[in-house]
């Protein structure tokens, strides 16, 4: 219900509420407001003075906006995360974005939107899968989140790309091992696709 947008936005910015409630409000805001929530979610995720839990919630929320603009926003933020020093905060924010990609590109969600969304579905799912495989190459320590997201997206071509990464001698051993570990579940997810 779009009318809930203002209540969720208000809760999200209310510093008097617990950070985890504000994070849930961010996800709810995306669910009820769609692309109208994008500006505040991006500003919150990018706001370095915002509580970490709220920033994570804003990152996860981007995955609930079934639009190309959400994919673009996630891509820009992942590129920004790759330049940060590694640490708990960077890892948590990056994993929120990887989880958002799984949600945004989820094959079953796009199937439920119907044939009239097929073109957008293909574009977004492909983009999500590509970002996840690139993430696996660069952040193999996040392989569990990436695996789960790739299985939600279940993009057939990601099988070839992950297999190629598992055999790529220019990739780190950790990246090759992570790709090998992901293959069995990804194969099952893709096999379930219609």
JSON list of C-alpha atoms in Angstrom, two decimals:
[
{"chain": "A", "resi": 1, "resn": "UNK", "atom": "CA", "xyz": [0.00, 0.00, 0.00]},
{"chain": "A", "resi": 2, "resn": "UNK", "atom": "CA", "xyz": [1.65, 3.21, -1.20]},
{"chain": "A", "resi": 3, "resn": "UNK", "atom": "CA", "xyz": [0.07, 5.09, 1.70]},
{"chain": "A", "resi": 4, "resn": "UNK", "atom": "CA", "xyz": [2.42, 3.26, 4.07]},
{"chain": "A", "resi": 5, "resn": "UNK", "atom": "CA", "xyz": [5.34, 4.94, 2.34]},
{"chain": "A", "resi": 6, "resn": "UNK", "atom": "CA", "xyz": [5.25, 8.01, 4.54]},
{"chain": "A", "resi": 7, "resn": "UNK", "atom": "CA", "xyz": [5.01, 6.02, 7.79]},
{"chain": "A", "resi": 8, "resn": "UNK", "atom": "CA", "xyz": [7.94, 3.80, 6.76]},
{"chain": "A", "resi": 9, "resn": "UNK", "atom": "CA", "xyz": [10.03, 6.77, 5.67]},
{"chain": "A", "resi": 10, "resn": "UNK", "atom": "CA", "xyz": [9.29, 8.50, 8.95]},
{"chain": "A", "resi": 11, "resn": "UNK", "atom": "CA", "xyz": [10.27, 5.42, 10.95]},
{"chain": "A", "resi": 12, "resn": "UNK", "atom": "CA", "xyz": [13.42, 4.98, 8.91]},
{"chain": "A", "resi": 13, "resn": "UNK", "atom": "CA", "xyz": [14.73, 8.45, 9.70]},
{"chain": "A", "resi": 14, "resn": "UNK", "atom": "CA", "xyz": [13.61, 8.43, 13.37]},
{"chain": "A", "resi": 15, "resn": "UNK", "atom": "CA", "xyz": [16.88, 8.25, 15.34]},
{"chain": "A", "resi": 16, "resn": "UNK", "atom": "CA", "xyz": [14.83, 7.54, 18.47]},
{"chain": "A", "resi": 17, "resn": "UNK", "atom": "CA", "xyz": [13.94, 4.07, 17.18]},
{"chain": "A", "resi": 18, "resn": "UNK", "atom": "CA", "xyz": [16.24, 1.08, 17.45]},
{"chain": "A", "resi": 19, "resn": "UNK", "atom": "CA", "xyz": [18.53, 0.69, 14.45]},
{"chain": "A", "resi": 20, "resn": "UNK", "atom": "CA", "xyz": [17.14, -2.75, 13.56]},
{"chain": "A", "resi": 21, "resn": "UNK", "atom": "CA", "xyz": [13.60, -1.33, 13.43]},
{"chain": "A", "resi": 22, "resn": "UNK", "atom": "CA", "xyz": [14.80, 1.48, 11.21]},
{"chain": "A", "resi": 23, "resn": "UNK", "atom": "CA", "xyz": [16.44, -1.12, 8.93]},
{"chain": "A", "resi": 24, "resn": "UNK", "atom": "CA", "xyz": [13.15, -3.04, 8.70]},
{"chain": "A", "resi": 25, "resn": "UNK", "atom": "CA", "xyz": [11.38, 0.23, 7.90]},
{"chain": "A", "resi": 26, "resn": "UNK", "atom": "CA", "xyz": [13.83, 0.74, 5.02]},
{"chain": "A", "resi": 27, "resn": "UNK", "atom": "CA", "xyz": [12.93, -2.64, 3.53]},
{"chain": "A", "resi": 28, "resn": "UNK", "atom": "CA", "xyz": [9.22, -1.97, 4.06]},
{"chain": "A", "resi": 29, "resn": "UNK", "atom": "CA", "xyz": [9.62, 1.42, 2.42]},
{"chain": "A", "resi": 30, "resn": "UNK", "atom": "CA", "xyz": [11.08, -0.19, -0.70]},
{"chain": "A", "resi": 31, "resn": "UNK", "atom": "CA", "xyz": [8.30, -2.78, -0.75]},
{"chain": "A", "resi": 32, "resn": "UNK", "atom": "CA", "xyz": [5.51, -0.24, -0.61]},
{"chain": "A", "resi": 33, "resn": "UNK", "atom": "CA", "xyz": [7.03, 2.72, -2.46]},
{"chain": "A", "resi": 34, "resn": "UNK", "atom": "CA", "xyz": [9.13, 1.05, -5.14]},
{"chain": "A", "resi": 35, "resn": "UNK", "atom": "CA", "xyz": [11.28, 3.44, -7.15]},
{"chain": "A", "resi": 36, "resn": "UNK", "atom": "CA", "xyz": [9.97, 6.41, -5.16]},
{"chain": "A", "resi": 37, "resn": "UNK", "atom": "CA", "xyz": [12.08, 5.09, -2.26]},
{"chain": "A", "resi": 38, "resn": "UNK", "atom": "CA", "xyz": [15.30, 4.94, -4.24]},
{"chain": "A", "resi": 39, "resn": "UNK", "atom": "CA", "xyz": [16.61, 8.41, -3.41]},
{"chain": "A", "resi": 40, "resn": "UNK", "atom": "CA", "xyz": [16.29, 8.05, 0.36]},
{"chain": "A", "resi": 41, "resn": "UNK", "atom": "CA", "xyz": [17.60, 4.47, 0.35]},
{"chain": "A", "resi": 42, "resn": "UNK", "atom": "CA", "xyz": [20.68, 5.41, -1.63]},
{"chain": "A", "resi": 43, "resn": "UNK", "atom": "CA", "xyz": [21.33, 8.45, 0.56]},
{"chain": "A", "resi": 44, "resn": "UNK", "atom": "CA", "xyz": [21.00, 6.29, 3.67]},
{"chain": "A", "resi": 45, "resn": "UNK", "atom": "CA", "xyz": [23.28, 3.56, 2.35]},
{"chain": "A", "resi": 46, "resn": "UNK", "atom": "CA", "xyz": [25.87, 6.16, 1.35]},
{"chain": "A", "resi": 47, "resn": "UNK", "atom": "CA", "xyz": [25.54, 8.10, 4.63]},
{"chain": "A", "resi": 48, "resn": "UNK", "atom": "CA", "xyz": [28.70, 7.20, 6.49]},
{"chain": "A", "resi": 49, "resn": "UNK", "atom": "CA", "xyz": [27.37, 8.68, 9.73]},
{"chain": "A", "resi": 50, "resn": "UNK", "atom": "CA", "xyz": [24.26, 6.48, 9.61]},
{"chain": "A", "resi": 51, "resn": "UNK", "atom": "CA", "xyz": [24.20, 3.39, 11.87]},
{"chain": "A", "resi": 52, "resn": "UNK", "atom": "CA", "xyz": [25.58, 0.28, 10.19]},
{"chain": "A", "resi": 53, "resn": "UNK", "atom": "CA", "xyz": [22.37, -1.72, 10.67]},
{"chain": "A", "resi": 54, "resn": "UNK", "atom": "CA", "xyz": [20.34, 1.00, 8.96]},
{"chain": "A", "resi": 55, "resn": "UNK", "atom": "CA", "xyz": [22.80, 1.19, 6.07]},
{"chain": "A", "resi": 56, "resn": "UNK", "atom": "CA", "xyz": [22.57, -2.59, 5.69]},
{"chain": "A", "resi": 57, "resn": "UNK", "atom": "CA", "xyz": [18.77, -2.37, 5.68]},
{"chain": "A", "resi": 58, "resn": "UNK", "atom": "CA", "xyz": [18.90, 0.31, 2.99]},
{"chain": "A", "resi": 59, "resn": "UNK", "atom": "CA", "xyz": [21.21, -1.88, 0.91]},
{"chain": "A", "resi": 60, "resn": "UNK", "atom": "CA", "xyz": [18.93, -4.90, 1.26]},
{"chain": "A", "resi": 61, "resn": "UNK", "atom": "CA", "xyz": [15.93, -2.72, 0.44]},
{"chain": "A", "resi": 62, "resn": "UNK", "atom": "CA", "xyz": [17.36, -1.90, -2.99]},
{"chain": "A", "resi": 63, "resn": "UNK", "atom": "CA", "xyz": [16.64, -5.49, -3.95]},
{"chain": "A", "resi": 64, "resn": "UNK", "atom": "CA", "xyz": [12.92, -4.93, -3.48]},
{"chain": "A", "resi": 65, "resn": "UNK", "atom": "CA", "xyz": [12.70, -2.29, -6.19]},
{"chain": "A", "resi": 66, "resn": "UNK", "atom": "CA", "xyz": [12.04, -4.20, -9.42]},
{"chain": "A", "resi": 67, "resn": "UNK", "atom": "CA", "xyz": [13.53, -1.55, -11.68]},
{"chain": "A", "resi": 68, "resn": "UNK", "atom": "CA", "xyz": [16.72, -1.08, -13.69]},
{"chain": "A", "resi": 69, "resn": "UNK", "atom": "CA", "xyz": [17.52, 1.98, -11.56]},
{"chain": "A", "resi": 70, "resn": "UNK", "atom": "CA", "xyz": [17.85, -0.27, -8.51]},
{"chain": "A", "resi": 71, "resn": "UNK", "atom": "CA", "xyz": [20.31, -2.54, -10.36]},
{"chain": "A", "resi": 72, "resn": "UNK", "atom": "CA", "xyz": [22.31, 0.53, -11.39]},
{"chain": "A", "resi": 73, "resn": "UNK", "atom": "CA", "xyz": [22.33, 1.82, -7.80]},
{"chain": "A", "resi": 74, "resn": "UNK", "atom": "CA", "xyz": [23.58, -1.51, -6.48]},
{"chain": "A", "resi": 75, "resn": "UNK", "atom": "CA", "xyz": [26.27, -1.70, -9.17]},
{"chain": "A", "resi": 76, "resn": "UNK", "atom": "CA", "xyz": [27.60, 1.77, -8.31]},
{"chain": "A", "resi": 77, "resn": "UNK", "atom": "CA", "xyz": [27.69, 0.91, -4.61]},
{"chain": "A", "resi": 78, "resn": "UNK", "atom": "CA", "xyz": [29.48, -2.39, -5.18]},
{"chain": "A", "resi": 79, "resn": "UNK", "atom": "CA", "xyz": [32.08, -0.59, -7.25]},
{"chain": "A", "resi": 80, "resn": "UNK", "atom": "CA", "xyz": [32.50, 1.84, -4.35]},
{"chain": "A", "resi": 81, "resn": "UNK", "atom": "CA", "xyz": [32.78, -0.99, -1.84]},
{"chain": "A", "resi": 82, "resn": "UNK", "atom": "CA", "xyz": [35.62, -2.55, -3.81]},
{"chain": "A", "resi": 83, "resn": "UNK", "atom": "CA", "xyz": [37.80, 0.46, -3.02]},
{"chain": "A", "resi": 84, "resn": "UNK", "atom": "CA", "xyz": [37.16, 0.35, 0.74]},
{"chain": "A", "resi": 85, "resn": "UNK", "atom": "CA", "xyz": [39.50, -1.24, 3.19]},
{"chain": "A", "resi": 86, "resn": "UNK", "atom": "CA", "xyz": [38.20, -4.63, 4.20]},
{"chain": "A", "resi": 87, "resn": "UNK", "atom": "CA", "xyz": [36.66, -4.89, 7.62]},
{"chain": "A", "resi": 88, "resn": "UNK", "atom": "CA", "xyz": [33.42, -5.85, 9.31]},
{"chain": "A", "resi": 89, "resn": "UNK", "atom": "CA", "xyz": [31.55, -2.76, 8.14]},
{"chain": "A", "resi": 90, "resn": "UNK", "atom": "CA", "xyz": [32.66, -3.09, 4.52]},
{"chain": "A", "resi": 91, "resn": "UNK", "atom": "CA", "xyz": [31.85, -6.80, 4.52]},
{"chain": "A", "resi": 92, "resn": "UNK", "atom": "CA", "xyz": [28.39, -6.31, 6.00]},
{"chain": "A", "resi": 93, "resn": "UNK", "atom": "CA", "xyz": [27.51, -3.56, 3.53]},
{"chain": "A", "resi": 94, "resn": "UNK", "atom": "CA", "xyz": [28.83, -5.54, 0.57]},
{"chain": "A", "resi": 95, "resn": "UNK", "atom": "CA", "xyz": [26.92, -8.66, 1.66]},
{"chain": "A", "resi": 96, "resn": "UNK", "atom": "CA", "xyz": [23.73, -6.60, 1.97]},
{"chain": "A", "resi": 97, "resn": "UNK", "atom": "CA", "xyz": [24.21, -5.56, -1.66]},
{"chain": "A", "resi": 98, "resn": "UNK", "atom": "CA", "xyz": [24.90, -9.13, -2.78]},
{"chain": "A", "resi": 99, "resn": "UNK", "atom": "CA", "xyz": [21.74, -10.29, -0.99]},
{"chain": "A", "resi": 100, "resn": "UNK", "atom": "CA", "xyz": [19.83, -7.45, -2.66]},
{"chain": "A", "resi": 101, "resn": "UNK", "atom": "CA", "xyz": [21.01, -8.73, -6.06]},
{"chain": "A", "resi": 102, "resn": "UNK", "atom": "CA", "xyz": [19.58, -12.15, -5.27]},
{"chain": "A", "resi": 103, "resn": "UNK", "atom": "CA", "xyz": [16.27, -10.60, -4.35]},
{"chain": "A", "resi": 104, "resn": "UNK", "atom": "CA", "xyz": [16.20, -8.20, -7.28]},
{"chain": "A", "resi": 105, "resn": "UNK", "atom": "CA", "xyz": [17.10, -10.87, -9.83]},
{"chain": "A", "resi": 106, "resn": "UNK", "atom": "CA", "xyz": [15.13, -13.71, -8.27]},
{"chain": "A", "resi": 107, "resn": "UNK", "atom": "CA", "xyz": [13.77, -15.87, -11.06]},
{"chain": "A", "resi": 108, "resn": "UNK", "atom": "CA", "xyz": [10.53, -16.81, -9.34]},
{"chain": "A", "resi": 109, "resn": "UNK", "atom": "CA", "xyz": [9.73, -13.20, -8.51]},
{"chain": "A", "resi": 110, "resn": "UNK", "atom": "CA", "xyz": [10.13, -12.24, -12.15]},
{"chain": "A", "resi": 111, "resn": "UNK", "atom": "CA", "xyz": [8.04, -15.20, -13.30]},
{"chain": "A", "resi": 112, "resn": "UNK", "atom": "CA", "xyz": [5.23, -13.99, -11.04]},
{"chain": "A", "resi": 113, "resn": "UNK", "atom": "CA", "xyz": [5.29, -10.58, -12.73]},
{"chain": "A", "resi": 114, "resn": "UNK", "atom": "CA", "xyz": [4.17, -12.13, -15.99]},
{"chain": "A", "resi": 115, "resn": "UNK", "atom": "CA", "xyz": [5.19, -12.17, -19.62]},
{"chain": "A", "resi": 116, "resn": "UNK", "atom": "CA", "xyz": [4.77, -8.41, -20.06]},
{"chain": "A", "resi": 117, "resn": "UNK", "atom": "CA", "xyz": [7.85, -7.96, -17.85]},
{"chain": "A", "resi": 118, "resn": "UNK", "atom": "CA", "xyz": [9.97, -10.51, -19.73]},
{"chain": "A", "resi": 119, "resn": "UNK", "atom": "CA", "xyz": [12.35, -8.04, -21.38]},
{"chain": "A", "resi": 120, "resn": "UNK", "atom": "CA", "xyz": [13.02, -6.18, -18.12]},
{"chain": "A", "resi": 121, "resn": "UNK", "atom": "CA", "xyz": [13.32, -9.51, -16.32]},
{"chain": "A", "resi": 122, "resn": "UNK", "atom": "CA", "xyz": [16.04, -10.75, -18.65]},
{"chain": "A", "resi": 123, "resn": "UNK", "atom": "CA", "xyz": [17.99, -7.50, -18.42]},
{"chain": "A", "resi": 124, "resn": "UNK", "atom": "CA", "xyz": [17.86, -7.33, -14.63]},
{"chain": "A", "resi": 125, "resn": "UNK", "atom": "CA", "xyz": [18.49, -11.02, -13.99]},
{"chain": "A", "resi": 126, "resn": "UNK", "atom": "CA", "xyz": [21.48, -11.02, -16.34]},
{"chain": "A", "resi": 127, "resn": "UNK", "atom": "CA", "xyz": [22.89, -7.89, -14.69]},
{"chain": "A", "resi": 128, "resn": "UNK", "atom": "CA", "xyz": [22.44, -9.35, -11.21]},
{"chain": "A", "resi": 129, "resn": "UNK", "atom": "CA", "xyz": [24.14, -12.60, -12.19]},
{"chain": "A", "resi": 130, "resn": "UNK", "atom": "CA", "xyz": [27.08, -10.76, -13.77]},
{"chain": "A", "resi": 131, "resn": "UNK", "atom": "CA", "xyz": [27.60, -8.60, -10.68]},
{"chain": "A", "resi": 132, "resn": "UNK", "atom": "CA", "xyz": [27.43, -11.64, -8.41]},
{"chain": "A", "resi": 133, "resn": "UNK", "atom": "CA", "xyz": [30.01, -13.59, -10.42]},
{"chain": "A", "resi": 134, "resn": "UNK", "atom": "CA", "xyz": [32.29, -10.53, -10.49]},
{"chain": "A", "resi": 135, "resn": "UNK", "atom": "CA", "xyz": [31.80, -10.30, -6.73]},
{"chain": "A", "resi": 136, "resn": "UNK", "atom": "CA", "xyz": [32.82, -13.93, -6.35]},
{"chain": "A", "resi": 137, "resn": "UNK", "atom": "CA", "xyz": [36.05, -13.22, -8.17]},
{"chain": "A", "resi": 138, "resn": "UNK", "atom": "CA", "xyz": [36.88, -10.21, -6.00]},
{"chain": "A", "resi": 139, "resn": "UNK", "atom": "CA", "xyz": [35.29, -11.16, -2.66]},
{"chain": "A", "resi": 140, "resn": "UNK", "atom": "CA", "xyz": [35.46, -14.94, -2.44]},
{"chain": "A", "resi": 141, "resn": "UNK", "atom": "CA", "xyz": [35.13, -14.68, 1.34]},
{"chain": "A", "resi": 142, "resn": "UNK", "atom": "CA", "xyz": [31.51, -13.66, 0.73]},
{"chain": "A", "resi": 143, "resn": "UNK", "atom": "CA", "xyz": [30.87, -16.87, -1.23]},
{"chain": "A", "resi": 144, "resn": "UNK", "atom": "CA", "xyz": [27.95, -18.07, 0.92]},
{"chain": "A", "resi": 145, "resn": "UNK", "atom": "CA", "xyz": [25.92, -14.91, 0.36]},
{"chain": "A", "resi": 146, "resn": "UNK", "atom": "CA", "xyz": [26.90, -14.85, -3.31]},
{"chain": "A", "resi": 147, "resn": "UNK", "atom": "CA", "xyz": [25.99, -18.53, -3.71]},
{"chain": "A", "resi": 148, "resn": "UNK", "atom": "CA", "xyz": [22.55, -17.99, -2.20]},
{"chain": "A", "resi": 149, "resn": "UNK", "atom": "CA", "xyz": [21.96, -14.94, -4.40]},
{"chain": "A", "resi": 150, "resn": "UNK", "atom": "CA", "xyz": [23.14, -16.74, -7.56]},
{"chain": "A", "resi": 151, "resn": "UNK", "atom": "CA", "xyz": [20.78, -19.63, -6.78]},
{"chain": "A", "resi": 152, "resn": "UNK", "atom": "CA", "xyz": [17.86, -17.22, -6.42]},
{"chain": "A", "resi": 153, "resn": "UNK", "atom": "CA", "xyz": [18.68, -15.58, -9.74]},
{"chain": "A", "resi": 154, "resn": "UNK", "atom": "CA", "xyz": [19.29, -18.99, -11.38]},
{"chain": "A", "resi": 155, "resn": "UNK", "atom": "CA", "xyz": [20.63, -17.39, -14.54]},
{"chain": "A", "resi": 156, "resn": "UNK", "atom": "CA", "xyz": [21.70, -20.19, -16.88]},
{"chain": "A", "resi": 157, "resn": "UNK", "atom": "CA", "xyz": [24.76, -18.37, -18.26]},
{"chain": "A", "resi": 158, "resn": "UNK", "atom": "CA", "xyz": [26.13, -17.89, -14.75]},
{"chain": "A", "resi": 159, "resn": "UNK", "atom": "CA", "xyz": [26.89, -21.62, -14.70]},
{"chain": "A", "resi": 160, "resn": "UNK", "atom": "CA", "xyz": [29.36, -21.20, -17.55]},
{"chain": "A", "resi": 161, "resn": "UNK", "atom": "CA", "xyz": [30.90, -18.13, -15.96]},
{"chain": "A", "resi": 162, "resn": "UNK", "atom": "CA", "xyz": [31.30, -19.71, -12.52]},
{"chain": "A", "resi": 163, "resn": "UNK", "atom": "CA", "xyz": [32.76, -22.87, -14.10]},
{"chain": "A", "resi": 164, "resn": "UNK", "atom": "CA", "xyz": [35.19, -20.73, -16.10]},
{"chain": "A", "resi": 165, "resn": "UNK", "atom": "CA", "xyz": [36.21, -18.94, -12.89]},
{"chain": "A", "resi": 166, "resn": "UNK", "atom": "CA", "xyz": [36.82, -22.29, -11.19]},
{"chain": "A", "resi": 167, "resn": "UNK", "atom": "CA", "xyz": [39.34, -23.12, -13.95]},
{"chain": "A", "resi": 168, "resn": "UNK", "atom": "CA", "xyz": [40.84, -19.65, -14.45]},
{"chain": "A", "resi": 169, "resn": "UNK", "atom": "CA", "xyz": [44.55, -19.70, -13.63]},
{"chain": "A", "resi": 170, "resn": "UNK", "atom": "CA", "xyz": [44.62, -15.89, -13.47]},
{"chain": "A", "resi": 171, "resn": "UNK", "atom": "CA", "xyz": [42.13, -15.96, -10.55]},
{"chain": "A", "resi": 172, "resn": "UNK", "atom": "CA", "xyz": [43.29, -16.53, -7.01]},
{"chain": "A", "resi": 173, "resn": "UNK", "atom": "CA", "xyz": [43.14, -20.05, -5.63]},
{"chain": "A", "resi": 174, "resn": "UNK", "atom": "CA", "xyz": [40.53, -18.85, -3.13]},
{"chain": "A", "resi": 175, "resn": "UNK", "atom": "CA", "xyz": [38.32, -17.56, -5.95]},
{"chain": "A", "resi": 176, "resn": "UNK", "atom": "CA", "xyz": [38.70, -20.82, -7.88]},
{"chain": "A", "resi": 177, "resn": "UNK", "atom": "CA", "xyz": [37.83, -22.84, -4.77]},
{"chain": "A", "resi": 178, "resn": "UNK", "atom": "CA", "xyz": [34.82, -20.63, -4.02]},
{"chain": "A", "resi": 179, "resn": "UNK", "atom": "CA", "xyz": [33.55, -21.09, -7.58]},
{"chain": "A", "resi": 180, "resn": "UNK", "atom": "CA", "xyz": [33.96, -24.87, -7.31]},
{"chain": "A", "resi": 181, "resn": "UNK", "atom": "CA", "xyz": [32.06, -24.90, -4.02]},
{"chain": "A", "resi": 182, "resn": "UNK", "atom": "CA", "xyz": [29.16, -22.96, -5.53]},
{"chain": "A", "resi": 183, "resn": "UNK", "atom": "CA", "xyz": [28.75, -25.11, -8.66]},
{"chain": "A", "resi": 184, "resn": "UNK", "atom": "CA", "xyz": [26.62, -28.00, -7.27]},
{"chain": "A", "resi": 185, "resn": "UNK", "atom": "CA", "xyz": [23.91, -25.78, -5.77]},
{"chain": "A", "resi": 186, "resn": "UNK", "atom": "CA", "xyz": [23.92, -23.43, -8.73]},
{"chain": "A", "resi": 187, "resn": "UNK", "atom": "CA", "xyz": [23.50, -26.38, -11.08]},
{"chain": "A", "resi": 188, "resn": "UNK", "atom": "CA", "xyz": [20.44, -27.53, -9.11]},
{"chain": "A", "resi": 189, "resn": "UNK", "atom": "CA", "xyz": [18.95, -24.02, -9.07]},
{"chain": "A", "resi": 190, "resn": "UNK", "atom": "CA", "xyz": [19.36, -23.60, -12.81]},
{"chain": "A", "resi": 191, "resn": "UNK", "atom": "CA", "xyz": [17.95, -27.08, -13.47]},
{"chain": "A", "resi": 192, "resn": "UNK", "atom": "CA", "xyz": [14.74, -26.07, -11.67]},
{"chain": "A", "resi": 193, "resn": "UNK", "atom": "CA", "xyz": [14.30, -23.12, -14.05]},
{"chain": "A", "resi": 194, "resn": "UNK", "atom": "CA", "xyz": [11.66, -23.44, -16.72]}
]
